[in-house]
Amino acid sequence: AVVSTQSTGKPWEIEVMERLKKKTRRFNSATKVPTGVENRFNSVCGNFFYALMNQYDKEMRTLNLTEEDTLLLGRLIYTLGMVMYCAGNSPAAPTMSKTLLEFCRVFTDMYVVDEYVKQCILFTTSIVAQVSPVAAMTAEIYPQLMDIKLWAEELLVTESLSAETTRLVVYALEIMNHVIGEGLGGLFPDAPNVRESVKLSPKIREISTS
């Protein structure tokens, strides 16, 4: 159809574009900027976190987390990891991260037979490594993280683990190596090979792919 411009006096190209705009339905006419929402858990996260951790080693006739009731111990460590995840952006997160890694180290220093407890320690350590700021990772919890990293590497090399636990160990080591490398890279920016030094060893890579 020929568009007449006599009635409007506009060039035909502009007339066509105006008519198209009137007949076009627009569902996203403007880009909306997401609005941040306050995490209300931040103000109470410590109430859950420290209460769960308190008196875990208290001797009771009906409960012994470090011996008979290792399933509950695993669930406790897992739950603490989830609390840490939810509190990742809170001001208390660096202190909580350090405390949680020290808590996990108690059980890596012990001879933990239950594989489920090992899985929960690896899961919680991975959470801490991911939610902690790099500055806090380097200054506050680097020693604890390195200890658990060495424990995980020893698990993979010296113990007979299920396929699921083996995958979890490799996954946790990848995260820890990445975070430790980033933290050390920030401390020593002039050292070009600092990230290479924390990669998985060839022996561990061989086990993880077998």
PDB file of C-alpha atoms in Angstrom:
ATOM      1  CA  ALA A   1       0.000   0.000   0.000  1.00  0.00           C
ATOM      2  CA  VAL A   2       1.133   3.534  -0.787  1.00  0.00           C
ATOM      3  CA  VAL A   3       1.436   5.820   2.218  1.00  0.00           C
ATOM      4  CA  SER A   4       0.154   9.306   1.556  1.00  0.00           C
ATOM      5  CA  THR A   5       2.090  12.170   3.038  1.00  0.00           C
ATOM      6  CA  GLN A   6      -0.211  14.951   1.893  1.00  0.00           C
ATOM      7  CA  SER A   7      -2.325  14.963   5.060  1.00  0.00           C
ATOM      8  CA  THR A   8       0.597  14.957   7.492  1.00  0.00           C
ATOM      9  CA  GLY A   9       3.340  16.630   5.525  1.00  0.00           C
ATOM     10  CA  LYS A  10       5.894  14.094   6.874  1.00  0.00           C
ATOM     11  CA  PRO A  11       8.297  12.031   4.740  1.00  0.00           C
ATOM     12  CA  TRP A  12       6.896   8.602   4.014  1.00  0.00           C
ATOM     13  CA  GLU A  13       9.700   6.797   5.919  1.00  0.00           C
ATOM     14  CA  ILE A  14       8.790   8.596   9.171  1.00  0.00           C
ATOM     15  CA  GLU A  15       5.082   7.992   8.581  1.00  0.00           C
ATOM     16  CA  VAL A  16       5.681   4.256   8.139  1.00  0.00           C
ATOM     17  CA  MET A  17       7.838   4.016  11.291  1.00  0.00           C
ATOM     18  CA  GLU A  18       5.258   5.856  13.389  1.00  0.00           C
ATOM     19  CA  ARG A  19       2.474   3.566  12.211  1.00  0.00           C
ATOM     20  CA  LEU A  20       4.608   0.488  12.922  1.00  0.00           C
ATOM     21  CA  LYS A  21       5.337   1.729  16.435  1.00  0.00           C
ATOM     22  CA  LYS A  22       1.625   2.201  17.126  1.00  0.00           C
ATOM     23  CA  LYS A  23       0.870  -1.380  16.038  1.00  0.00           C
ATOM     24  CA  THR A  24       3.864  -3.004  17.780  1.00  0.00           C
ATOM     25  CA  ARG A  25       3.386  -4.485  21.245  1.00  0.00           C
ATOM     26  CA  ARG A  26       6.431  -4.096  23.474  1.00  0.00           C
ATOM     27  CA  PHE A  27       6.804  -6.358  26.473  1.00  0.00           C
ATOM     28  CA  ASN A  28      10.189  -5.075  27.684  1.00  0.00           C
ATOM     29  CA  SER A  29      10.162  -1.419  26.885  1.00  0.00           C
ATOM     30  CA  ALA A  30      12.842  -0.568  29.451  1.00  0.00           C
ATOM     31  CA  THR A  31      15.650  -2.353  31.177  1.00  0.00           C
ATOM     32  CA  LYS A  32      14.974  -2.742  34.874  1.00  0.00           C
ATOM     33  CA  VAL A  33      17.902  -2.461  37.254  1.00  0.00           C
ATOM     34  CA  PRO A  34      17.696  -5.159  39.963  1.00  0.00           C
ATOM     35  CA  THR A  35      17.261  -3.776  43.449  1.00  0.00           C
ATOM     36  CA  GLY A  36      19.332  -5.211  46.268  1.00  0.00           C
ATOM     37  CA  VAL A  37      17.474  -6.837  49.140  1.00  0.00           C
ATOM     38  CA  GLU A  38      18.810  -6.888  52.675  1.00  0.00           C
ATOM     39  CA  ASN A  39      19.660 -10.333  53.980  1.00  0.00           C
ATOM     40  CA  ARG A  40      17.769 -10.413  57.261  1.00  0.00           C
ATOM     41  CA  PHE A  41      19.620 -13.564  58.296  1.00  0.00           C
ATOM     42  CA  ASN A  42      22.816 -11.545  58.774  1.00  0.00           C
ATOM     43  CA  SER A  43      21.702 -10.115  62.097  1.00  0.00           C
ATOM     44  CA  VAL A  44      20.915 -13.509  63.648  1.00  0.00           C
ATOM     45  CA  CYS A  45      23.291 -15.920  61.886  1.00  0.00           C
ATOM     46  CA  GLY A  46      25.609 -16.101  64.889  1.00  0.00           C
ATOM     47  CA  ASN A  47      22.768 -17.236  67.138  1.00  0.00           C
ATOM     48  CA  PHE A  48      22.318 -20.365  65.004  1.00  0.00           C
ATOM     49  CA  PHE A  49      25.965 -20.910  64.181  1.00  0.00           C
ATOM     50  CA  TYR A  50      27.586 -20.835  67.611  1.00  0.00           C
ATOM     51  CA  ALA A  51      24.667 -22.503  69.358  1.00  0.00           C
ATOM     52  CA  LEU A  52      24.943 -25.524  67.042  1.00  0.00           C
ATOM     53  CA  MET A  53      28.685 -25.755  67.537  1.00  0.00           C
ATOM     54  CA  ASN A  54      28.639 -25.372  71.304  1.00  0.00           C
ATOM     55  CA  GLN A  55      29.226 -28.436  73.501  1.00  0.00           C
ATOM     56  CA  TYR A  56      29.493 -30.872  70.598  1.00  0.00           C
ATOM     57  CA  ASP A  57      31.959 -32.929  72.668  1.00  0.00           C
ATOM     58  CA  LYS A  58      29.928 -32.953  75.859  1.00  0.00           C
ATOM     59  CA  GLU A  59      29.653 -36.481  77.246  1.00  0.00           C
ATOM     60  CA  MET A  60      26.071 -37.768  77.466  1.00  0.00           C
ATOM     61  CA  ARG A  61      24.779 -41.262  78.056  1.00  0.00           C
ATOM     62  CA  THR A  62      22.498 -41.074  75.036  1.00  0.00           C
ATOM     63  CA  LEU A  63      24.744 -39.180  72.602  1.00  0.00           C
ATOM     64  CA  ASN A  64      28.354 -39.506  71.489  1.00  0.00           C
ATOM     65  CA  LEU A  65      28.998 -37.638  68.257  1.00  0.00           C
ATOM     66  CA  THR A  66      32.628 -38.647  67.896  1.00  0.00           C
ATOM     67  CA  GLU A  67      32.044 -42.400  68.208  1.00  0.00           C
ATOM     68  CA  GLU A  68      28.638 -44.058  67.871  1.00  0.00           C
ATOM     69  CA  ASP A  69      26.579 -41.146  66.538  1.00  0.00           C
ATOM     70  CA  THR A  70      28.726 -40.143  63.573  1.00  0.00           C
ATOM     71  CA  LEU A  71      25.670 -39.700  61.355  1.00  0.00           C
ATOM     72  CA  LEU A  72      24.541 -36.845  63.593  1.00  0.00           C
ATOM     73  CA  LEU A  73      28.063 -35.446  63.543  1.00  0.00           C
ATOM     74  CA  GLY A  74      27.995 -35.395  59.755  1.00  0.00           C
ATOM     75  CA  ARG A  75      24.615 -33.669  59.722  1.00  0.00           C
ATOM     76  CA  LEU A  76      25.906 -31.119  62.227  1.00  0.00           C
ATOM     77  CA  ILE A  77      28.916 -30.261  60.043  1.00  0.00           C
ATOM     78  CA  TYR A  78      26.695 -30.095  56.956  1.00  0.00           C
ATOM     79  CA  THR A  79      24.203 -27.806  58.699  1.00  0.00           C
ATOM     80  CA  LEU A  80      26.975 -25.487  59.855  1.00  0.00           C
ATOM     81  CA  GLY A  81      28.111 -25.301  56.231  1.00  0.00           C
ATOM     82  CA  MET A  82      24.633 -24.267  55.111  1.00  0.00           C
ATOM     83  CA  VAL A  83      24.441 -21.615  57.842  1.00  0.00           C
ATOM     84  CA  MET A  84      27.816 -20.344  56.630  1.00  0.00           C
ATOM     85  CA  TYR A  85      26.506 -20.206  53.065  1.00  0.00           C
ATOM     86  CA  CYS A  86      23.457 -18.170  54.095  1.00  0.00           C
ATOM     87  CA  ALA A  87      25.652 -15.778  56.110  1.00  0.00           C
ATOM     88  CA  GLY A  88      28.254 -15.359  53.379  1.00  0.00           C
ATOM     89  CA  ASN A  89      27.794 -11.589  52.970  1.00  0.00           C
ATOM     90  CA  SER A  90      27.467 -10.746  56.653  1.00  0.00           C
ATOM     91  CA  PRO A  91      30.125  -8.783  58.560  1.00  0.00           C
ATOM     92  CA  ALA A  92      30.580 -11.810  60.813  1.00  0.00           C
ATOM     93  CA  ALA A  93      31.423 -14.149  57.922  1.00  0.00           C
ATOM     94  CA  PRO A  94      35.254 -13.977  58.190  1.00  0.00           C
ATOM     95  CA  THR A  95      35.209 -14.862  61.899  1.00  0.00           C
ATOM     96  CA  MET A  96      32.629 -17.581  61.328  1.00  0.00           C
ATOM     97  CA  SER A  97      34.714 -19.026  58.485  1.00  0.00           C
ATOM     98  CA  LYS A  98      37.803 -19.278  60.651  1.00  0.00           C
ATOM     99  CA  THR A  99      35.864 -20.839  63.521  1.00  0.00           C
ATOM    100  CA  LEU A 100      34.174 -23.369  61.239  1.00  0.00           C
ATOM    101  CA  LEU A 101      37.443 -24.483  59.649  1.00  0.00           C
ATOM    102  CA  GLU A 102      38.994 -24.911  63.090  1.00  0.00           C
ATOM    103  CA  PHE A 103      35.954 -26.991  64.055  1.00  0.00           C
ATOM    104  CA  CYS A 104      36.365 -29.205  60.975  1.00  0.00           C
ATOM    105  CA  ARG A 105      40.076 -29.598  61.645  1.00  0.00           C
ATOM    106  CA  VAL A 106      39.264 -31.243  64.975  1.00  0.00           C
ATOM    107  CA  PHE A 107      37.850 -34.188  63.037  1.00  0.00           C
ATOM    108  CA  THR A 108      40.528 -34.281  60.358  1.00  0.00           C
ATOM    109  CA  ASP A 109      43.099 -34.644  63.142  1.00  0.00           C
ATOM    110  CA  MET A 110      41.110 -37.574  64.515  1.00  0.00           C
ATOM    111  CA  TYR A 111      40.861 -40.881  62.711  1.00  0.00           C
ATOM    112  CA  VAL A 112      37.367 -40.500  61.305  1.00  0.00           C
ATOM    113  CA  VAL A 113      36.221 -43.843  59.900  1.00  0.00           C
ATOM    114  CA  ASP A 114      32.744 -42.772  58.761  1.00  0.00           C
ATOM    115  CA  GLU A 115      32.911 -41.738  55.114  1.00  0.00           C
ATOM    116  CA  TYR A 116      29.796 -39.594  55.463  1.00  0.00           C
ATOM    117  CA  VAL A 117      31.586 -37.377  57.995  1.00  0.00           C
ATOM    118  CA  LYS A 118      34.455 -36.974  55.535  1.00  0.00           C
ATOM    119  CA  GLN A 119      31.986 -35.948  52.828  1.00  0.00           C
ATOM    120  CA  CYS A 120      30.418 -33.342  55.117  1.00  0.00           C
ATOM    121  CA  ILE A 121      33.824 -31.901  56.047  1.00  0.00           C
ATOM    122  CA  LEU A 122      34.690 -31.568  52.342  1.00  0.00           C
ATOM    123  CA  PHE A 123      31.322 -29.985  51.573  1.00  0.00           C
ATOM    124  CA  THR A 124      31.585 -27.454  54.405  1.00  0.00           C
ATOM    125  CA  THR A 125      35.172 -26.570  53.531  1.00  0.00           C
ATOM    126  CA  SER A 126      34.124 -25.943  49.922  1.00  0.00           C
ATOM    127  CA  ILE A 127      31.359 -23.622  51.142  1.00  0.00           C
ATOM    128  CA  VAL A 128      33.780 -21.662  53.325  1.00  0.00           C
ATOM    129  CA  ALA A 129      36.258 -21.347  50.463  1.00  0.00           C
ATOM    130  CA  GLN A 130      33.590 -20.004  48.117  1.00  0.00           C
ATOM    131  CA  VAL A 131      31.834 -17.495  50.378  1.00  0.00           C
ATOM    132  CA  SER A 132      34.845 -16.017  52.164  1.00  0.00           C
ATOM    133  CA  PRO A 133      36.367 -12.800  50.794  1.00  0.00           C
ATOM    134  CA  VAL A 134      39.861 -13.235  49.354  1.00  0.00           C
ATOM    135  CA  ALA A 135      41.335 -10.864  51.951  1.00  0.00           C
ATOM    136  CA  ALA A 136      39.862 -12.856  54.825  1.00  0.00           C
ATOM    137  CA  MET A 137      40.842 -16.102  53.118  1.00  0.00           C
ATOM    138  CA  THR A 138      44.466 -15.063  53.040  1.00  0.00           C
ATOM    139  CA  ALA A 139      44.832 -13.322  56.378  1.00  0.00           C
ATOM    140  CA  GLU A 140      42.495 -15.277  58.646  1.00  0.00           C
ATOM    141  CA  ILE A 141      41.857 -18.819  57.460  1.00  0.00           C
ATOM    142  CA  TYR A 142      44.684 -19.670  55.091  1.00  0.00           C
ATOM    143  CA  PRO A 143      46.499 -21.968  57.602  1.00  0.00           C
ATOM    144  CA  GLN A 144      43.340 -23.898  58.446  1.00  0.00           C
ATOM    145  CA  LEU A 145      42.398 -24.225  54.791  1.00  0.00           C
ATOM    146  CA  MET A 146      45.847 -25.515  53.907  1.00  0.00           C
ATOM    147  CA  ASP A 147      45.668 -28.131  56.668  1.00  0.00           C
ATOM    148  CA  ILE A 148      42.326 -29.443  55.371  1.00  0.00           C
ATOM    149  CA  LYS A 149      43.664 -29.371  51.808  1.00  0.00           C
ATOM    150  CA  LEU A 150      46.596 -31.585  52.818  1.00  0.00           C
ATOM    151  CA  TRP A 151      44.192 -33.904  54.658  1.00  0.00           C
ATOM    152  CA  ALA A 152      42.012 -34.199  51.538  1.00  0.00           C
ATOM    153  CA  GLU A 153      45.014 -34.982  49.344  1.00  0.00           C
ATOM    154  CA  GLU A 154      46.097 -37.689  51.772  1.00  0.00           C
ATOM    155  CA  LEU A 155      42.593 -39.167  51.737  1.00  0.00           C
ATOM    156  CA  LEU A 156      42.687 -39.447  47.984  1.00  0.00           C
ATOM    157  CA  VAL A 157      46.085 -41.109  47.883  1.00  0.00           C
ATOM    158  CA  THR A 158      46.074 -43.386  50.934  1.00  0.00           C
ATOM    159  CA  GLU A 159      42.468 -44.467  51.506  1.00  0.00           C
ATOM    160  CA  SER A 160      40.007 -46.597  49.562  1.00  0.00           C
ATOM    161  CA  LEU A 161      37.103 -44.227  48.910  1.00  0.00           C
ATOM    162  CA  SER A 162      33.802 -44.647  47.138  1.00  0.00           C
ATOM    163  CA  ALA A 163      33.381 -43.055  43.714  1.00  0.00           C
ATOM    164  CA  GLU A 164      31.103 -40.382  45.194  1.00  0.00           C
ATOM    165  CA  THR A 165      33.591 -39.410  47.892  1.00  0.00           C
ATOM    166  CA  THR A 166      36.451 -39.407  45.391  1.00  0.00           C
ATOM    167  CA  ARG A 167      34.561 -36.962  43.162  1.00  0.00           C
ATOM    168  CA  LEU A 168      33.816 -34.763  46.171  1.00  0.00           C
ATOM    169  CA  VAL A 169      37.473 -34.744  47.247  1.00  0.00           C
ATOM    170  CA  VAL A 170      38.604 -33.682  43.762  1.00  0.00           C
ATOM    171  CA  TYR A 171      35.894 -31.015  43.594  1.00  0.00           C
ATOM    172  CA  ALA A 172      36.846 -29.621  47.017  1.00  0.00           C
ATOM    173  CA  LEU A 173      40.537 -29.610  46.109  1.00  0.00           C
ATOM    174  CA  GLU A 174      39.844 -27.731  42.888  1.00  0.00           C
ATOM    175  CA  ILE A 175      37.969 -25.042  44.833  1.00  0.00           C
ATOM    176  CA  MET A 176      40.579 -24.796  47.577  1.00  0.00           C
ATOM    177  CA  ASN A 177      43.458 -24.631  45.097  1.00  0.00           C
ATOM    178  CA  HIS A 178      41.707 -21.903  43.124  1.00  0.00           C
ATOM    179  CA  VAL A 179      40.900 -19.797  46.181  1.00  0.00           C
ATOM    180  CA  ILE A 180      44.342 -20.249  47.749  1.00  0.00           C
ATOM    181  CA  GLY A 181      45.951 -19.348  44.438  1.00  0.00           C
ATOM    182  CA  GLU A 182      43.842 -16.207  44.130  1.00  0.00           C
ATOM    183  CA  GLY A 183      44.663 -15.200  47.694  1.00  0.00           C
ATOM    184  CA  LEU A 184      48.385 -15.747  47.305  1.00  0.00           C
ATOM    185  CA  GLY A 185      48.302 -13.993  43.965  1.00  0.00           C
ATOM    186  CA  GLY A 186      46.896 -10.930  45.708  1.00  0.00           C
ATOM    187  CA  LEU A 187      49.596 -11.044  48.362  1.00  0.00           C
ATOM    188  CA  PHE A 188      52.436 -11.658  45.915  1.00  0.00           C
ATOM    189  CA  PRO A 189      51.420 -10.061  42.591  1.00  0.00           C
ATOM    190  CA  ASP A 190      55.003 -10.128  41.303  1.00  0.00           C
ATOM    191  CA  ALA A 191      55.267 -13.901  41.641  1.00  0.00           C
ATOM    192  CA  PRO A 192      54.092 -15.241  38.254  1.00  0.00           C
ATOM    193  CA  ASN A 193      53.928 -18.923  39.209  1.00  0.00           C
ATOM    194  CA  VAL A 194      52.111 -18.638  42.530  1.00  0.00           C
ATOM    195  CA  ARG A 195      48.853 -20.028  41.075  1.00  0.00           C
ATOM    196  CA  GLU A 196      50.684 -22.878  39.386  1.00  0.00           C
ATOM    197  CA  SER A 197      52.066 -24.001  42.758  1.00  0.00           C
ATOM    198  CA  VAL A 198      48.625 -24.867  44.143  1.00  0.00           C
ATOM    199  CA  LYS A 199      47.254 -26.880  41.233  1.00  0.00           C
ATOM    200  CA  LEU A 200      46.350 -30.537  41.653  1.00  0.00           C
ATOM    201  CA  SER A 201      49.351 -32.809  41.583  1.00  0.00           C
ATOM    202  CA  PRO A 202      49.669 -35.237  38.636  1.00  0.00           C
ATOM    203  CA  LYS A 203      49.161 -38.186  41.007  1.00  0.00           C
ATOM    204  CA  ILE A 204      45.833 -36.820  42.265  1.00  0.00           C
ATOM    205  CA  ARG A 205      44.690 -35.989  38.720  1.00  0.00           C
ATOM    206  CA  GLU A 206      45.480 -39.568  37.724  1.00  0.00           C
ATOM    207  CA  ILE A 207      43.354 -40.931  40.579  1.00  0.00           C
ATOM    208  CA  SER A 208      40.469 -38.538  39.843  1.00  0.00           C
ATOM    209  CA  THR A 209      40.249 -39.584  36.199  1.00  0.00           C
ATOM    210  CA  SER A 210      40.702 -43.323  36.709  1.00  0.00           C
TER     211      SER A 210
END
